PDB file of N, CA and C in Angstrom:
ATOM      1  N   MET Z  29      96.775 122.563  62.249  1.00 63.00           N
ATOM      2  CA  MET Z  29      95.707 122.734  63.347  1.00 63.00           C
ATOM      3  C   MET Z  29      94.390 123.062  62.444  1.00 63.00           C
ATOM      4  N   LEU Z  30      93.548 122.581  63.177  1.00 76.00           N
ATOM      5  CA  LEU Z  30      92.103 122.785  62.376  1.00 76.00           C
ATOM      6  C   LEU Z  30      91.552 124.052  62.561  1.00 76.00           C
ATOM      7  N   PRO Z  31      90.890 124.808  61.399  1.00 87.00           N
ATOM      8  CA  PRO Z  31      90.445 126.037  61.425  1.00 87.00           C
ATOM      9  C   PRO Z  31      89.312 126.067  62.139  1.00 87.00           C
ATOM     10  N   VAL Z  32      89.183 127.116  63.217  1.00 87.00           N
ATOM     11  CA  VAL Z  32      88.282 127.140  64.214  1.00 87.00           C
ATOM     12  C   VAL Z  32      87.839 128.422  64.343  1.00 87.00           C
ATOM     13  N   SER Z  33      86.471 128.886  64.116  1.00 93.00           N
ATOM     14  CA  SER Z  33      86.589 130.301  63.963  1.00 93.00           C
ATOM     15  C   SER Z  33      86.333 131.082  65.394  1.00 93.00           C
ATOM     16  N   ILE Z  34      86.334 132.120  65.705  1.00 93.00           N
ATOM     17  CA  ILE Z  34      86.346 132.900  67.163  1.00 93.00           C
ATOM     18  C   ILE Z  34      84.958 132.505  67.853  1.00 93.00           C
ATOM     19  N   VAL Z  35      83.814 132.288  67.075  1.00 94.00           N
ATOM     20  CA  VAL Z  35      82.652 131.962  67.616  1.00 94.00           C
ATOM     21  C   VAL Z  35      82.338 130.816  68.270  1.00 94.00           C
ATOM     22  N   GLN Z  36      83.152 129.955  67.449  1.00 94.00           N
ATOM     23  CA  GLN Z  36      83.277 128.488  68.119  1.00 94.00           C
ATOM     24  C   GLN Z  36      84.149 128.429  69.500  1.00 94.00           C
ATOM     25  N   GLN Z  37      85.345 129.400  69.552  1.00 94.00           N
ATOM     26  CA  GLN Z  37      85.955 129.409  70.674  1.00 94.00           C
ATOM     27  C   GLN Z  37      85.485 129.987  71.647  1.00 94.00           C
ATOM     28  N   ILE Z  38      84.775 131.174  71.443  1.00 95.00           N
ATOM     29  CA  ILE Z  38      83.942 132.135  72.342  1.00 95.00           C
ATOM     30  C   ILE Z  38      82.825 130.961  73.124  1.00 95.00           C
ATOM     31  N   GLY Z  39      82.079 130.164  72.107  1.00 96.00           N
ATOM     32  CA  GLY Z  39      80.986 129.170  72.426  1.00 96.00           C
ATOM     33  C   GLY Z  39      81.470 128.211  73.287  1.00 96.00           C
ATOM     34  N   LEU Z  40      82.759 127.691  73.119  1.00 95.00           N
ATOM     35  CA  LEU Z  40      83.484 126.541  74.149  1.00 95.00           C
ATOM     36  C   LEU Z  40      83.835 127.253  75.188  1.00 95.00           C
ATOM     37  N   GLY Z  41      84.304 128.319  75.399  1.00 96.00           N
ATOM     38  CA  GLY Z  41      84.705 129.123  76.627  1.00 96.00           C
ATOM     39  C   GLY Z  41      83.418 129.489  77.471  1.00 96.00           C
ATOM     40  N   VAL Z  42      82.196 129.727  76.890  1.00 97.00           N
ATOM     41  CA  VAL Z  42      80.906 130.099  77.582  1.00 97.00           C
ATOM     42  C   VAL Z  42      80.702 128.779  78.070  1.00 97.00           C
ATOM     43  N   LEU Z  43      80.896 127.675  77.207  1.00 98.00           N
ATOM     44  CA  LEU Z  43      80.172 126.466  77.806  1.00 98.00           C
ATOM     45  C   LEU Z  43      80.918 125.920  78.790  1.00 98.00           C
ATOM     46  N   PHE Z  44      82.248 126.093  78.831  1.00 98.00           N
ATOM     47  CA  PHE Z  44      82.950 125.564  79.946  1.00 98.00           C
ATOM     48  C   PHE Z  44      82.827 126.072  81.132  1.00 98.00           C
ATOM     49  N   ALA Z  45      82.826 127.587  81.196  1.00 98.00           N
ATOM     50  CA  ALA Z  45      82.393 128.202  82.375  1.00 98.00           C
ATOM     51  C   ALA Z  45      81.055 128.284  82.782  1.00 98.00           C
ATOM     52  N   LEU Z  46      79.920 127.824  82.147  1.00 98.00           N
ATOM     53  CA  LEU Z  46      78.691 127.469  82.776  1.00 98.00           C
ATOM     54  C   LEU Z  46      78.806 125.933  83.351  1.00 98.00           C
ATOM     55  N   ALA Z  47      79.750 125.098  82.850  1.00 98.00           N
ATOM     56  CA  ALA Z  47      79.430 124.096  83.294  1.00 98.00           C
ATOM     57  C   ALA Z  47      80.309 124.099  84.648  1.00 98.00           C
ATOM     58  N   VAL Z  48      81.472 124.756  84.816  1.00 97.00           N
ATOM     59  CA  VAL Z  48      82.022 125.012  85.942  1.00 97.00           C
ATOM     60  C   VAL Z  48      81.080 125.836  87.142  1.00 97.00           C
ATOM     61  N   VAL Z  49      80.419 126.989  86.985  1.00 97.00           N
ATOM     62  CA  VAL Z  49      79.590 127.698  87.613  1.00 97.00           C
ATOM     63  C   VAL Z  49      78.481 126.508  87.948  1.00 97.00           C
ATOM     64  N   TRP Z  50      77.909 125.345  87.243  1.00 96.00           N
ATOM     65  CA  TRP Z  50      76.862 124.746  87.532  1.00 96.00           C
ATOM     66  C   TRP Z  50      77.795 123.656  88.560  1.00 96.00           C
ATOM     67  N   THR Z  51      78.877 123.168  88.589  1.00 96.00           N
ATOM     68  CA  THR Z  51      79.162 122.188  89.148  1.00 96.00           C
ATOM     69  C   THR Z  51      79.397 122.736  90.690  1.00 96.00           C
ATOM     70  N   VAL Z  52      79.738 124.104  90.850  1.00 95.00           N
ATOM     71  CA  VAL Z  52      79.910 124.517  91.534  1.00 95.00           C
ATOM     72  C   VAL Z  52      78.658 125.049  92.846  1.00 95.00           C
ATOM     73  N   GLY Z  53      77.967 125.281  92.025  1.00 92.00           N
ATOM     74  CA  GLY Z  53      76.529 125.659  92.540  1.00 92.00           C
ATOM     75  C   GLY Z  53      75.684 124.313  93.425  1.00 92.00           C
ATOM     76  N   LEU Z  54      76.129 123.167  92.307  1.00 91.00           N
ATOM     77  CA  LEU Z  54      75.508 121.909  92.765  1.00 91.00           C
ATOM     78  C   LEU Z  54      76.090 121.590  94.047  1.00 91.00           C
ATOM     79  N   THR Z  55      77.500 121.595  94.004  1.00 88.00           N
ATOM     80  CA  THR Z  55      78.126 121.057  95.132  1.00 88.00           C
ATOM     81  C   THR Z  55      77.848 121.917  96.525  1.00 88.00           C
ATOM     82  N   ARG Z  56      77.526 123.017  96.397  1.00 86.00           N
ATOM     83  CA  ARG Z  56      77.295 124.124  97.475  1.00 86.00           C
ATOM     84  C   ARG Z  56      76.050 123.773  98.008  1.00 86.00           C
ATOM     85  N   MET Z  57      75.010 123.605  96.912  1.00 83.00           N
ATOM     86  CA  MET Z  57      73.623 123.125  97.680  1.00 83.00           C
ATOM     87  C   MET Z  57      73.602 121.846  98.227  1.00 83.00           C
ATOM     88  N   LEU Z  58      74.370 120.717  97.750  1.00 82.00           N
ATOM     89  CA  LEU Z  58      74.205 119.550  98.389  1.00 82.00           C
ATOM     90  C   LEU Z  58      74.875 119.776  99.835  1.00 82.00           C
ATOM     91  N   ARG Z  59      76.003 120.683  99.792  1.00 80.00           N
ATOM     92  CA  ARG Z  59      76.630 120.571 101.177  1.00 80.00           C
ATOM     93  C   ARG Z  59      75.844 121.577 102.059  1.00 80.00           C
ATOM     94  N   ARG Z  60      75.179 122.450 101.664  1.00 78.00           N
ATOM     95  CA  ARG Z  60      74.373 122.953 102.234  1.00 78.00           C
ATOM     96  C   ARG Z  60      73.351 122.325 103.326  1.00 78.00           C
ATOM     97  N   GLY Z  61      72.589 121.681 102.347  1.00 76.00           N
ATOM     98  CA  GLY Z  61      71.669 120.528 102.259  1.00 76.00           C
ATOM     99  C   GLY Z  61      72.145 119.800 103.746  1.00 76.00           C
ATOM    100  N   ARG Z  62      73.194 119.201 103.591  1.00 78.00           N
ATOM    101  CA  ARG Z  62      73.295 118.235 104.527  1.00 78.00           C
ATOM    102  C   ARG Z  62      74.074 119.022 105.747  1.00 78.00           C
ATOM    103  N   TYR Z  63      74.505 120.362 106.001  1.00 77.00           N
ATOM    104  CA  TYR Z  63      74.710 120.868 106.895  1.00 77.00           C
ATOM    105  C   TYR Z  63      73.469 121.399 107.860  1.00 77.00           C
ATOM    106  N   GLU Z  64      72.382 121.661 106.687  1.00 79.00           N
ATOM    107  CA  GLU Z  64      71.297 122.300 107.642  1.00 79.00           C
ATOM    108  C   GLU Z  64      70.711 120.867 108.255  1.00 79.00           C
ATOM    109  N   ALA Z  65      70.699 119.949 107.726  1.00 79.00           N
ATOM    110  CA  ALA Z  65      69.989 118.572 108.345  1.00 79.00           C
ATOM    111  C   ALA Z  65      70.870 118.245 109.739  1.00 79.00           C
ATOM    112  N   ALA Z  66      72.044 118.416 109.420  1.00 80.00           N
ATOM    113  CA  ALA Z  66      72.723 118.033 110.680  1.00 80.00           C
ATOM    114  C   ALA Z  66      72.730 119.001 111.798  1.00 80.00           C
ATOM    115  N   LEU Z  67      72.216 120.354 111.597  1.00 81.00           N
ATOM    116  CA  LEU Z  67      72.011 121.403 112.540  1.00 81.00           C
ATOM    117  C   LEU Z  67      70.748 121.392 113.085  1.00 81.00           C
ATOM    118  N   TRP Z  68      69.811 120.912 112.287  1.00 80.00           N
ATOM    119  CA  TRP Z  68      68.298 120.539 112.635  1.00 80.00           C
ATOM    120  C   TRP Z  68      68.358 119.509 113.943  1.00 80.00           C
ATOM    121  N   ARG Z  69      69.232 118.399 113.506  1.00 82.00           N
ATOM    122  CA  ARG Z  69      69.392 117.191 114.228  1.00 82.00           C
ATOM    123  C   ARG Z  69      69.769 117.668 115.713  1.00 82.00           C
ATOM    124  N   ASP Z  70      71.165 118.469 115.601  1.00 83.00           N
ATOM    125  CA  ASP Z  70      71.621 119.140 116.731  1.00 83.00           C
ATOM    126  C   ASP Z  70      70.720 119.916 117.643  1.00 83.00           C
ATOM    127  N   GLN Z  71      70.333 120.761 116.956  1.00 82.00           N
ATOM    128  CA  GLN Z  71      69.001 121.538 117.711  1.00 82.00           C
ATOM    129  C   GLN Z  71      67.714 120.525 118.356  1.00 82.00           C
ATOM    130  N   GLN Z  72      67.616 119.556 117.859  1.00 82.00           N
ATOM    131  CA  GLN Z  72      66.578 118.711 118.439  1.00 82.00           C
ATOM    132  C   GLN Z  72      67.064 117.906 119.660  1.00 82.00           C
ATOM    133  N   GLU Z  73      68.183 117.609 119.569  1.00 82.00           N
ATOM    134  CA  GLU Z  73      68.961 116.821 120.725  1.00 82.00           C
ATOM    135  C   GLU Z  73      69.297 117.814 121.932  1.00 82.00           C
ATOM    136  N   MET Z  74      69.538 118.977 121.682  1.00 80.00           N
ATOM    137  CA  MET Z  74      69.825 119.921 122.566  1.00 80.00           C
ATOM    138  C   MET Z  74      68.346 120.488 123.448  1.00 80.00           C
ATOM    139  N   ARG Z  75      67.434 120.609 122.754  1.00 79.00           N
ATOM    140  CA  ARG Z  75      66.021 120.724 123.064  1.00 79.00           C
ATOM    141  C   ARG Z  75      65.791 119.860 123.910  1.00 79.00           C
ATOM    142  N   ALA Z  76      65.938 118.489 123.663  1.00 79.00           N
ATOM    143  CA  ALA Z  76      65.533 117.273 124.205  1.00 79.00           C
ATOM    144  C   ALA Z  76      66.390 117.325 125.634  1.00 79.00           C
ATOM    145  N   ARG Z  77      67.425 117.544 125.395  1.00 76.00           N
ATOM    146  CA  ARG Z  77      68.594 117.493 126.404  1.00 76.00           C
ATOM    147  C   ARG Z  77      68.199 118.697 127.676  1.00 76.00           C
ATOM    148  N   TYR Z  78      67.739 119.519 127.515  1.00 74.00           N
ATOM    149  CA  TYR Z  78      67.697 120.842 128.412  1.00 74.00           C
ATOM    150  C   TYR Z  78      66.390 121.477 128.411  1.00 74.00           C
ATOM    151  N   ALA Z  79      65.586 120.789 128.001  1.00 70.00           N
ATOM    152  CA  ALA Z  79      64.250 121.035 128.428  1.00 70.00           C
ATOM    153  C   ALA Z  79      63.418 120.925 129.593  1.00 70.00           C
ATOM    154  N   PRO Z  80      62.701 121.898 130.229  1.00 66.00           N
ATOM    155  CA  PRO Z  80      62.467 121.851 131.537  1.00 66.00           C
ATOM    156  C   PRO Z  80      61.514 120.766 131.660  1.00 66.00           C
ATOM    157  N   ARG Z  81      61.460 120.003 132.601  1.00 64.00           N
ATOM    158  CA  ARG Z  81      60.635 119.052 132.872  1.00 64.00           C
ATOM    159  C   ARG Z  81      59.882 118.924 134.168  1.00 64.00           C
ATOM    160  N   GLY Z  82      60.034 120.174 134.912  1.00 61.00           N
ATOM    161  CA  GLY Z  82      59.223 120.471 136.043  1.00 61.00           C
ATOM    162  C   GLY Z  82      60.038 121.579 136.914  1.00 61.00           C
ATOM    163  N   ARG Z  83      59.581 121.825 137.922  1.00 57.00           N
ATOM    164  CA  ARG Z  83      60.372 122.984 138.760  1.00 57.00           C
ATOM    165  C   ARG Z  83      61.561 122.603 139.234  1.00 57.00           C
ATOM    166  N   SER Z  84      61.590 121.607 139.916  1.00 56.00           N
ATOM    167  CA  SER Z  84      62.913 121.129 140.305  1.00 56.00           C
ATOM    168  C   SER Z  84      63.707 120.099 139.677  1.00 56.00           C
ATOM    169  N   ALA Z  85      63.185 119.867 138.611  1.00 55.00           N
ATOM    170  CA  ALA Z  85      63.614 118.686 137.740  1.00 55.00           C
ATOM    171  C   ALA Z  85      65.186 119.384 136.843  1.00 55.00           C
ATOM    172  N   ARG Z  86      66.090 118.613 137.139  1.00 55.00           N
ATOM    173  CA  ARG Z  86      67.398 118.992 136.228  1.00 55.00           C
ATOM    174  C   ARG Z  86      67.484 118.496 135.063  1.00 55.00           C
ATOM    175  N   PRO Z  87      67.608 119.210 134.187  1.00 51.00           N
ATOM    176  CA  PRO Z  87      68.098 118.653 132.762  1.00 51.00           C
ATOM    177  C   PRO Z  87      69.077 117.427 132.573  1.00 51.00           C
ATOM    178  N   GLY Z  88      68.858 116.517 131.667  1.00 55.00           N
ATOM    179  CA  GLY Z  88      69.895 115.179 131.906  1.00 55.00           C
ATOM    180  C   GLY Z  88      69.670 114.474 130.465  1.00 55.00           C
ATOM    181  N   PRO Z  89      70.752 113.783 130.040  1.00 53.00           N
ATOM    182  CA  PRO Z  89      70.847 113.099 128.885  1.00 53.00           C
ATOM    183  C   PRO Z  89      69.577 111.961 128.622  1.00 53.00           C
ATOM    184  N   GLU Z  90      69.044 111.500 129.680  1.00 54.00           N
ATOM    185  CA  GLU Z  90      68.187 110.545 129.588  1.00 54.00           C
ATOM    186  C   GLU Z  90      66.847 110.694 128.475  1.00 54.00           C
ATOM    187  N   ALA Z  91      66.719 112.026 128.013  1.00 50.00           N
ATOM    188  CA  ALA Z  91      65.486 112.535 127.359  1.00 50.00           C
ATOM    189  C   ALA Z  91      66.274 112.510 125.799  1.00 50.00           C
ATOM    190  N   LEU Z  92      67.280 111.987 125.665  1.00 53.00           N
ATOM    191  CA  LEU Z  92      67.909 112.005 124.206  1.00 53.00           C
ATOM    192  C   LEU Z  92      67.288 110.828 123.144  1.00 53.00           C
ATOM    193  N   PRO Z  93      67.531 111.334 121.864  1.00 55.00           N
ATOM    194  CA  PRO Z  93      66.745 110.219 121.169  1.00 55.00           C
ATOM    195  C   PRO Z  93      67.573 109.053 121.132  1.00 55.00           C
ATOM    196  N   GLY Z  94      66.816 107.893 120.859  1.00 56.00           N
ATOM    197  CA  GLY Z  94      67.483 106.684 120.889  1.00 56.00           C
ATOM    198  C   GLY Z  94      68.877 106.488 120.229  1.00 56.00           C
ATOM    199  N   GLY Z  95      69.288 106.766 119.115  1.00 53.00           N
ATOM    200  CA  GLY Z  95      70.308 106.650 118.797  1.00 53.00           C
ATOM    201  C   GLY Z  95      70.518 107.038 117.393  1.00 53.00           C
ATOM    202  N   PRO Z  96      71.946 107.511 116.967  1.00 50.00           N
ATOM    203  CA  PRO Z  96      72.164 108.022 115.769  1.00 50.00           C
ATOM    204  C   PRO Z  96      71.281 107.335 114.362  1.00 50.00           C
ATOM    205  N   GLU Z  97      70.956 108.356 113.455  1.00 56.00           N
ATOM    206  CA  GLU Z  97      70.518 107.765 112.550  1.00 56.00           C
ATOM    207  C   GLU Z  97      71.196 107.328 111.364  1.00 56.00           C
ATOM    208  N   LEU Z  98      72.552 107.673 111.301  1.00 58.00           N
ATOM    209  CA  LEU Z  98      73.467 107.126 110.375  1.00 58.00           C
ATOM    210  C   LEU Z  98      74.492 106.085 111.068  1.00 58.00           C
ATOM    211  N   LEU Z  99      74.995 105.481 110.223  1.00 57.00           N
ATOM    212  CA  LEU Z  99      76.070 104.245 110.846  1.00 57.00           C
ATOM    213  C   LEU Z  99      77.325 105.170 110.993  1.00 57.00           C
ATOM    214  N   GLY Z 100      78.081 104.833 112.166  1.00 61.00           N
ATOM    215  CA  GLY Z 100      79.442 105.697 112.227  1.00 61.00           C
ATOM    216  C   GLY Z 100      80.544 104.723 111.436  1.00 61.00           C
ATOM    217  N   SER Z 101      80.219 103.514 111.146  1.00 64.00           N
ATOM    218  CA  SER Z 101      81.361 102.896 110.435  1.00 64.00           C
ATOM    219  C   SER Z 101      80.498 101.616 109.755  1.00 64.00           C
ATOM    220  N   VAL Z 102      81.288 101.278 108.889  1.00 64.00           N
ATOM    221  CA  VAL Z 102      80.706 100.090 107.981  1.00 64.00           C
ATOM    222  C   VAL Z 102      80.560  98.846 109.005  1.00 64.00           C
ATOM    223  N   PRO Z 103      79.432  97.896 109.084  1.00 61.00           N
ATOM    224  CA  PRO Z 103      79.411  96.773 109.483  1.00 61.00           C
ATOM    225  C   PRO Z 103      80.168  95.476 109.014  1.00 61.00           C
ATOM    226  N   ARG Z 104      80.512  94.755 110.044  1.00 59.00           N
ATOM    227  CA  ARG Z 104      81.277  93.522 108.998  1.00 59.00           C
ATOM    228  C   ARG Z 104      80.532  92.721 108.209  1.00 59.00           C
ATOM    229  N   GLN Z 105      80.883  92.091 107.428  1.00 63.00           N
ATOM    230  CA  GLN Z 105      80.006  91.652 106.247  1.00 63.00           C
ATOM    231  C   GLN Z 105      80.256  90.236 106.416  1.00 63.00           C
ATOM    232  N   THR Z 106      81.285  89.619 106.950  1.00 61.00           N
ATOM    233  CA  THR Z 106      81.401  88.114 107.412  1.00 61.00           C
ATOM    234  C   THR Z 106      81.130  87.870 108.788  1.00 61.00           C
ATOM    235  N   GLY Z 107      80.953  86.445 109.011  1.00 62.00           N
ATOM    236  CA  GLY Z 107      80.975  86.070 110.201  1.00 62.00           C
ATOM    237  C   GLY Z 107      79.463  85.708 110.906  1.00 62.00           C
ATOM    238  N   PRO Z 108      78.915  85.321 112.063  1.00 65.00           N
ATOM    239  CA  PRO Z 108      77.674  85.110 112.457  1.00 65.00           C
ATOM    240  C   PRO Z 108      76.544  86.211 111.835  1.00 65.00           C
ATOM    241  N   PRO Z 109      77.082  87.555 112.211  1.00 63.00           N
ATOM    242  CA  PRO Z 109      75.775  88.374 111.890  1.00 63.00           C
ATOM    243  C   PRO Z 109      75.758  88.753 110.262  1.00 63.00           C
ATOM    244  N   GLY Z 110      76.687  88.382 109.702  1.00 61.00           N
ATOM    245  CA  GLY Z 110      76.691  88.896 108.228  1.00 61.00           C
ATOM    246  C   GLY Z 110      76.725  87.514 107.351  1.00 61.00           C
ATOM    247  N   PRO Z 111      76.414  87.550 106.024  1.00 64.00           N
ATOM    248  CA  PRO Z 111      76.476  86.623 105.256  1.00 64.00           C
ATOM    249  C   PRO Z 111      77.625  85.472 105.067  1.00 64.00           C
ATOM    250  N   PRO Z 112      77.613  84.498 104.830  1.00 67.00           N
ATOM    251  CA  PRO Z 112      78.666  83.580 104.913  1.00 67.00           C
ATOM    252  C   PRO Z 112      79.528  83.990 103.592  1.00 67.00           C
ATOM    253  N   SER Z 113      80.749  83.731 103.828  1.00 69.00           N
ATOM    254  CA  SER Z 113      81.686  84.076 102.778  1.00 69.00           C
ATOM    255  C   SER Z 113      81.975  82.840 101.667  1.00 69.00           C
ATOM    256  N   GLU Z 114      81.902  83.333 100.462  1.00 75.00           N
ATOM    257  CA  GLU Z 114      81.816  82.215  99.562  1.00 75.00           C
ATOM    258  C   GLU Z 114      83.094  81.770  99.221  1.00 75.00           C
ATOM    259  N   CYS Z 115      83.242  80.313  98.833  1.00 78.00           N
ATOM    260  CA  CYS Z 115      84.390  79.710  98.164  1.00 78.00           C
ATOM    261  C   CYS Z 115      84.226  79.078  97.125  1.00 78.00           C
ATOM    262  N   VAL Z 116      85.027  79.047  96.050  1.00 83.00           N
ATOM    263  CA  VAL Z 116      84.585  78.717  94.764  1.00 83.00           C
ATOM    264  C   VAL Z 116      85.748  77.490  94.431  1.00 83.00           C
ATOM    265  N   GLN Z 117      85.595  76.341  94.167  1.00 88.00           N
ATOM    266  CA  GLN Z 117      86.538  75.281  93.682  1.00 88.00           C
ATOM    267  C   GLN Z 117      87.069  75.456  92.509  1.00 88.00           C
ATOM    268  N   LEU Z 118      88.089  75.617  92.278  1.00 89.00           N
ATOM    269  CA  LEU Z 118      88.821  75.637  90.679  1.00 89.00           C
ATOM    270  C   LEU Z 118      89.238  74.161  90.043  1.00 89.00           C
ATOM    271  N   SER Z 119      89.077  73.977  89.082  1.00 93.00           N
ATOM    272  CA  SER Z 119      89.863  72.944  88.497  1.00 93.00           C
ATOM    273  C   SER Z 119      91.185  72.985  88.191  1.00 93.00           C
ATOM    274  N   ASP Z 120      91.891  72.112  88.056  1.00 95.00           N
ATOM    275  CA  ASP Z 120      93.618  72.166  87.763  1.00 95.00           C
ATOM    276  C   ASP Z 120      93.584  73.110  86.479  1.00 95.00           C
ATOM    277  N   ALA Z 121      93.050  73.434  85.406  1.00 95.00           N
ATOM    278  CA  ALA Z 121      93.140  73.939  84.182  1.00 95.00           C
ATOM    279  C   ALA Z 121      93.005  75.475  84.700  1.00 95.00           C
ATOM    280  N   GLU Z 122      91.996  75.766  85.636  1.00 94.00           N
ATOM    281  CA  GLU Z 122      91.455  77.103  85.855  1.00 94.00           C
ATOM    282  C   GLU Z 122      92.544  77.548  86.889  1.00 94.00           C
ATOM    283  N   ARG Z 123      92.952  76.776  87.464  1.00 93.00           N
ATOM    284  CA  ARG Z 123      94.079  77.111  88.700  1.00 93.00           C
ATOM    285  C   ARG Z 123      95.209  77.745  88.189  1.00 93.00           C
ATOM    286  N   THR Z 124      95.876  76.748  86.996  1.00 95.00           N
ATOM    287  CA  THR Z 124      96.756  77.239  86.130  1.00 95.00           C
ATOM    288  C   THR Z 124      96.627  78.412  85.336  1.00 95.00           C
ATOM    289  N   ALA Z 125      95.674  78.612  84.923  1.00 95.00           N
ATOM    290  CA  ALA Z 125      95.324  79.751  83.825  1.00 95.00           C
ATOM    291  C   ALA Z 125      95.135  80.963  84.913  1.00 95.00           C
ATOM    292  N   PHE Z 126      94.762  80.932  86.162  1.00 92.00           N
ATOM    293  CA  PHE Z 126      94.506  82.109  87.155  1.00 92.00           C
ATOM    294  C   PHE Z 126      95.919  82.400  87.438  1.00 92.00           C
ATOM    295  N   GLU Z 127      96.752  81.299  88.046  1.00 93.00           N
ATOM    296  CA  GLU Z 127      98.281  81.640  88.074  1.00 93.00           C
ATOM    297  C   GLU Z 127      99.102  82.314  87.090  1.00 93.00           C
ATOM    298  N   GLY Z 128      98.781  81.811  85.835  1.00 93.00           N
ATOM    299  CA  GLY Z 128      99.315  82.613  84.834  1.00 93.00           C
ATOM    300  C   GLY Z 128      98.891  84.060  84.595  1.00 93.00           C
ATOM    301  N   LEU Z 129      97.670  84.256  84.702  1.00 92.00           N
ATOM    302  CA  LEU Z 129      97.136  85.619  84.569  1.00 92.00           C
ATOM    303  C   LEU Z 129      97.764  86.871  85.653  1.00 92.00           C
ATOM    304  N   VAL Z 130      97.829  85.793  87.026  1.00 90.00           N
ATOM    305  CA  VAL Z 130      98.457  86.589  88.276  1.00 90.00           C
ATOM    306  C   VAL Z 130      99.822  87.143  87.664  1.00 90.00           C
ATOM    307  N   ARG Z 131     100.661  85.951  87.325  1.00 90.00           N
ATOM    308  CA  ARG Z 131     102.133  86.377  86.779  1.00 90.00           C
ATOM    309  C   ARG Z 131     102.191  87.301  86.042  1.00 90.00           C
ATOM    310  N   GLN Z 132     101.143  87.263  84.954  1.00 90.00           N
ATOM    311  CA  GLN Z 132     101.310  88.391  83.949  1.00 90.00           C
ATOM    312  C   GLN Z 132     100.997  89.761  84.334  1.00 90.00           C
ATOM    313  N   LEU Z 133      99.785  89.729  85.596  1.00 88.00           N
ATOM    314  CA  LEU Z 133      99.742  91.093  86.059  1.00 88.00           C
ATOM    315  C   LEU Z 133     100.535  91.876  86.942  1.00 88.00           C
ATOM    316  N   THR Z 134     101.233  90.813  87.682  1.00 87.00           N
ATOM    317  CA  THR Z 134     102.223  91.570  88.729  1.00 87.00           C
ATOM    318  C   THR Z 134     103.691  91.191  88.037  1.00 87.00           C
ATOM    319  N   SER Z 135     104.174  90.930  87.061  1.00 84.00           N
ATOM    320  CA  SER Z 135     105.411  90.877  86.493  1.00 84.00           C
ATOM    321  C   SER Z 135     105.831  92.410  86.165  1.00 84.00           C
ATOM    322  N   PRO Z 136     106.910  92.806  86.020  1.00 79.00           N
ATOM    323  CA  PRO Z 136     107.138  94.170  85.773  1.00 79.00           C
ATOM    324  C   PRO Z 136     107.447  94.008  84.573  1.00 79.00           C
ATOM    325  N   SER Z 137     106.949  95.207  83.675  1.00 68.00           N
ATOM    326  CA  SER Z 137     107.114  95.074  82.135  1.00 68.00           C
ATOM    327  C   SER Z 137     107.248  96.780  81.493  1.00 68.00           C
TER     328      SER Z 137
END
């Protein structure tokens, strides 16, 4: 075992503790910002939905903003709306080399 002084061990422990505290703080800060942004968006939507528009006007969803700012899912990447899929023609030597590589990677060893 390598000779390590007590000062080096304490320094390593302090450095590790600071790294953990920094990581936890950064994570909390990023999550809080995301939460506050979502909360602000929800408040804006509720104000638009339930804002009084006149004496006899009932609040309704027609005053809501157009659409969400974020995508609900990842859109398709192929087909008419997306870029065309790519196709590469392989020579016979490339095809046999690729088959050998696939066999090598999929064989139990």
